[in-house]
PDB file of C-alpha atoms in Angstrom:
ATOM      1  CA  MET A 126      -0.064  -0.146  -0.027  1.00  0.00           C
ATOM      2  CA  ASN A 127       1.042   3.061  -0.328  1.00  0.00           C
ATOM      3  CA  SER A 128       1.071   5.964   1.840  1.00  0.00           C
ATOM      4  CA  THR A 129      -1.867   7.795   1.443  1.00  0.00           C
ATOM      5  CA  SER A 130      -4.228   4.233   1.743  1.00  0.00           C
ATOM      6  CA  GLU A 131      -6.781   5.122   3.409  1.00  0.00           C
ATOM      7  CA  PHE A 132      -5.479   1.718   5.670  1.00  0.00           C
ATOM      8  CA  ASP A 133      -2.326   3.013   5.924  1.00  0.00           C
ATOM      9  CA  GLU A 134      -1.198   1.380   9.465  1.00  0.00           C
ATOM     10  CA  THR A 135       2.180   4.131   9.782  1.00  0.00           C
ATOM     11  CA  GLN A 136       0.272   6.854  10.155  1.00  0.00           C
ATOM     12  CA  ARG A 137       0.041   8.891  13.128  1.00  0.00           C
ATOM     13  CA  ALA A 138      -2.481   9.642  15.704  1.00  0.00           C
ATOM     14  CA  TRP A 139      -1.291  12.935  15.742  1.00  0.00           C
ATOM     15  CA  ALA A 140      -5.237  14.545  17.096  1.00  0.00           C
ATOM     16  CA  THR A 141      -5.686  11.638  19.208  1.00  0.00           C
ATOM     17  CA  TRP A 142      -2.404  12.273  20.881  1.00  0.00           C
ATOM     18  CA  ILE A 143      -3.091  16.096  20.850  1.00  0.00           C
ATOM     19  CA  LEU A 144      -7.057  16.505  22.188  1.00  0.00           C
ATOM     20  CA  SER A 145      -5.429  13.575  24.565  1.00  0.00           C
ATOM     21  CA  ALA A 146      -3.266  15.931  25.984  1.00  0.00           C
ATOM     22  CA  LEU A 147      -5.276  18.906  25.829  1.00  0.00           C
ATOM     23  CA  CYS A 148      -8.300  17.112  27.897  1.00  0.00           C
ATOM     24  CA  LEU A 149      -5.629  15.320  30.383  1.00  0.00           C
ATOM     25  CA  LEU A 150      -4.003  19.706  30.651  1.00  0.00           C
ATOM     26  CA  TRP A 151      -6.727  20.376  30.858  1.00  0.00           C
ATOM     27  CA  PHE A 152      -8.083  18.057  34.135  1.00  0.00           C
ATOM     28  CA  VAL A 153      -4.676  18.963  35.655  1.00  0.00           C
ATOM     29  CA  LEU A 154      -5.695  22.775  35.539  1.00  0.00           C
ATOM     30  CA  ALA A 155      -9.246  21.911  36.825  1.00  0.00           C
ATOM     31  CA  GLY A 156      -7.057  20.464  40.295  1.00  0.00           C
ATOM     32  CA  ARG A 157      -4.695  23.011  40.536  1.00  0.00           C
ATOM     33  CA  ILE A 158      -7.676  25.465  40.509  1.00  0.00           C
ATOM     34  CA  ALA A 159     -10.074  23.309  42.991  1.00  0.00           C
ATOM     35  CA  LEU A 160      -6.926  22.141  44.958  1.00  0.00           C
ATOM     36  CA  ALA A 161      -5.247  25.311  45.472  1.00  0.00           C
ATOM     37  CA  GLY A 162      -2.619  23.644  47.374  1.00  0.00           C
ATOM     38  CA  ARG A 163      -4.887  21.377  49.619  1.00  0.00           C
ATOM     39  CA  TRP A 164      -3.163  18.805  49.088  1.00  0.00           C
ATOM     40  CA  ASP A 165      -5.465  16.362  51.732  1.00  0.00           C
ATOM     41  CA  ASN A 166      -8.339  17.145  49.198  1.00  0.00           C
ATOM     42  CA  LEU A 167      -6.855  15.061  46.588  1.00  0.00           C
ATOM     43  CA  ARG A 168      -8.581  12.430  47.086  1.00  0.00           C
ATOM     44  CA  TRP A 169     -12.541  13.933  46.814  1.00  0.00           C
ATOM     45  CA  PHE A 170     -11.053  16.530  43.834  1.00  0.00           C
ATOM     46  CA  LEU A 171     -10.197  13.197  41.912  1.00  0.00           C
ATOM     47  CA  LEU A 172     -13.458  11.381  42.950  1.00  0.00           C
ATOM     48  CA  MET A 173     -15.819  14.022  42.682  1.00  0.00           C
ATOM     49  CA  GLY A 174     -14.070  16.658  40.817  1.00  0.00           C
ATOM     50  CA  ASP A 175     -15.248  20.491  41.689  1.00  0.00           C
ATOM     51  CA  PRO A 176     -18.020  22.913  39.929  1.00  0.00           C
ATOM     52  CA  HIS A 177     -16.382  25.998  40.139  1.00  0.00           C
ATOM     53  CA  ALA A 178     -13.360  24.958  38.692  1.00  0.00           C
ATOM     54  CA  GLN A 179     -15.590  23.499  36.117  1.00  0.00           C
ATOM     55  CA  ASP A 180     -16.623  26.382  35.417  1.00  0.00           C
ATOM     56  CA  THR A 181     -13.839  28.432  35.625  1.00  0.00           C
ATOM     57  CA  LEU A 182     -12.218  26.289  32.769  1.00  0.00           C
ATOM     58  CA  GLY A 183     -15.912  26.315  30.712  1.00  0.00           C
ATOM     59  CA  ALA A 184     -18.058  24.162  31.161  1.00  0.00           C
ATOM     60  CA  LEU A 185     -21.112  24.151  29.078  1.00  0.00           C
ATOM     61  CA  SER A 186     -23.618  26.641  31.045  1.00  0.00           C
ATOM     62  CA  ALA A 187     -27.039  27.807  29.036  1.00  0.00           C
ATOM     63  CA  ALA A 188     -27.207  31.191  30.843  1.00  0.00           C
ATOM     64  CA  ALA A 189     -23.020  31.351  29.893  1.00  0.00           C
ATOM     65  CA  ILE A 190     -23.861  30.844  25.807  1.00  0.00           C
ATOM     66  CA  GLU A 191     -26.621  33.736  25.858  1.00  0.00           C
ATOM     67  CA  ASP A 192     -24.856  35.987  28.329  1.00  0.00           C
ATOM     68  CA  GLY A 193     -22.138  35.387  24.791  1.00  0.00           C
ATOM     69  CA  GLU A 194     -19.402  33.212  26.385  1.00  0.00           C
ATOM     70  CA  TRP A 195     -19.627  31.101  22.925  1.00  0.00           C
ATOM     71  CA  TRP A 196     -16.131  29.657  23.512  1.00  0.00           C
ATOM     72  CA  ARG A 197     -18.241  28.127  26.293  1.00  0.00           C
ATOM     73  CA  LEU A 198     -19.185  24.936  23.453  1.00  0.00           C
ATOM     74  CA  ILE A 199     -15.826  24.942  22.832  1.00  0.00           C
ATOM     75  CA  THR A 200     -14.242  24.178  26.496  1.00  0.00           C
ATOM     76  CA  THR A 201     -16.406  22.193  27.653  1.00  0.00           C
ATOM     77  CA  LEU A 202     -15.097  19.353  25.238  1.00  0.00           C
ATOM     78  CA  PHE A 203     -12.177  19.048  27.510  1.00  0.00           C
ATOM     79  CA  VAL A 204     -13.897  19.787  31.250  1.00  0.00           C
ATOM     80  CA  HIS A 205     -14.458  15.830  32.577  1.00  0.00           C
ATOM     81  CA  GLN A 206     -16.605  15.840  36.497  1.00  0.00           C
ATOM     82  CA  ASP A 207     -14.055  13.392  37.972  1.00  0.00           C
ATOM     83  CA  PHE A 208     -11.076  10.951  37.225  1.00  0.00           C
ATOM     84  CA  PHE A 209     -13.185   8.484  36.316  1.00  0.00           C
ATOM     85  CA  HIS A 210     -15.269  10.150  33.918  1.00  0.00           C
ATOM     86  CA  LEU A 211     -11.580  11.141  32.059  1.00  0.00           C
ATOM     87  CA  LEU A 212     -10.528   8.147  32.091  1.00  0.00           C
ATOM     88  CA  ILE A 213     -13.689   6.007  30.284  1.00  0.00           C
ATOM     89  CA  ASN A 214     -14.112   8.423  27.611  1.00  0.00           C
ATOM     90  CA  LEU A 215      -9.444   9.061  27.092  1.00  0.00           C
ATOM     91  CA  SER A 216     -10.183   5.494  26.695  1.00  0.00           C
ATOM     92  CA  THR A 217     -13.104   5.468  24.482  1.00  0.00           C
ATOM     93  CA  PHE A 218     -10.984   8.262  22.133  1.00  0.00           C
ATOM     94  CA  PHE A 219      -8.212   6.089  21.650  1.00  0.00           C
ATOM     95  CA  GLY A 220     -10.294   2.812  20.919  1.00  0.00           C
ATOM     96  CA  TYR A 221     -12.269   4.870  18.303  1.00  0.00           C
ATOM     97  CA  GLY A 222      -9.744   8.385  17.561  1.00  0.00           C
ATOM     98  CA  ARG A 223      -6.551   6.391  16.173  1.00  0.00           C
ATOM     99  CA  ARG A 224      -9.220   4.946  13.880  1.00  0.00           C
ATOM    100  CA  LEU A 225     -11.073   7.075  12.348  1.00  0.00           C
ATOM    101  CA  GLU A 226      -7.717   8.889  12.428  1.00  0.00           C
ATOM    102  CA  ARG A 227      -6.790   6.475   9.761  1.00  0.00           C
ATOM    103  CA  LEU A 228      -9.244   5.614   7.864  1.00  0.00           C
ATOM    104  CA  TRP A 229     -10.451   9.731   7.450  1.00  0.00           C
ATOM    105  CA  GLY A 230      -6.757  11.443   8.210  1.00  0.00           C
ATOM    106  CA  SER A 231      -6.144  13.365  10.890  1.00  0.00           C
ATOM    107  CA  TRP A 232      -7.819  16.965   9.818  1.00  0.00           C
ATOM    108  CA  ARG A 233     -10.765  16.310   8.839  1.00  0.00           C
TER     109      ARG A 233
END
C-alpha cells in the first residue's frame, strides 16, 4: 500500500494525541484550581470533581452562552466531572480516534 492509503498502519494519530493531551491538561488545571495547594483534598477532587473549577475552565452553561460566552461550546469538550469520567472518555477516544484518523486522516 502507498502512504496515502486510507488504511495505512504507519500513519500517526496526531489529532487523537493532541486532543487527549488537552483533556489531561484541562483536568490538571481543574485540579490546580480546585485544590489550590490543599493536597489533603486530592482524593475528594479525583472522586467528585469541583464545580467551580469546571465552570472556570469552560463547562457548558446555558446562562453563560446567553451572556455571549460562546467559547464554552468548545471548551466544554475538555472539561471532565472527575477522574473516572476522564479515564472513560480517553479510553473511548483512543479506541475510536486512532482508527478514525487512519480511515479519514488526521485533520478532517
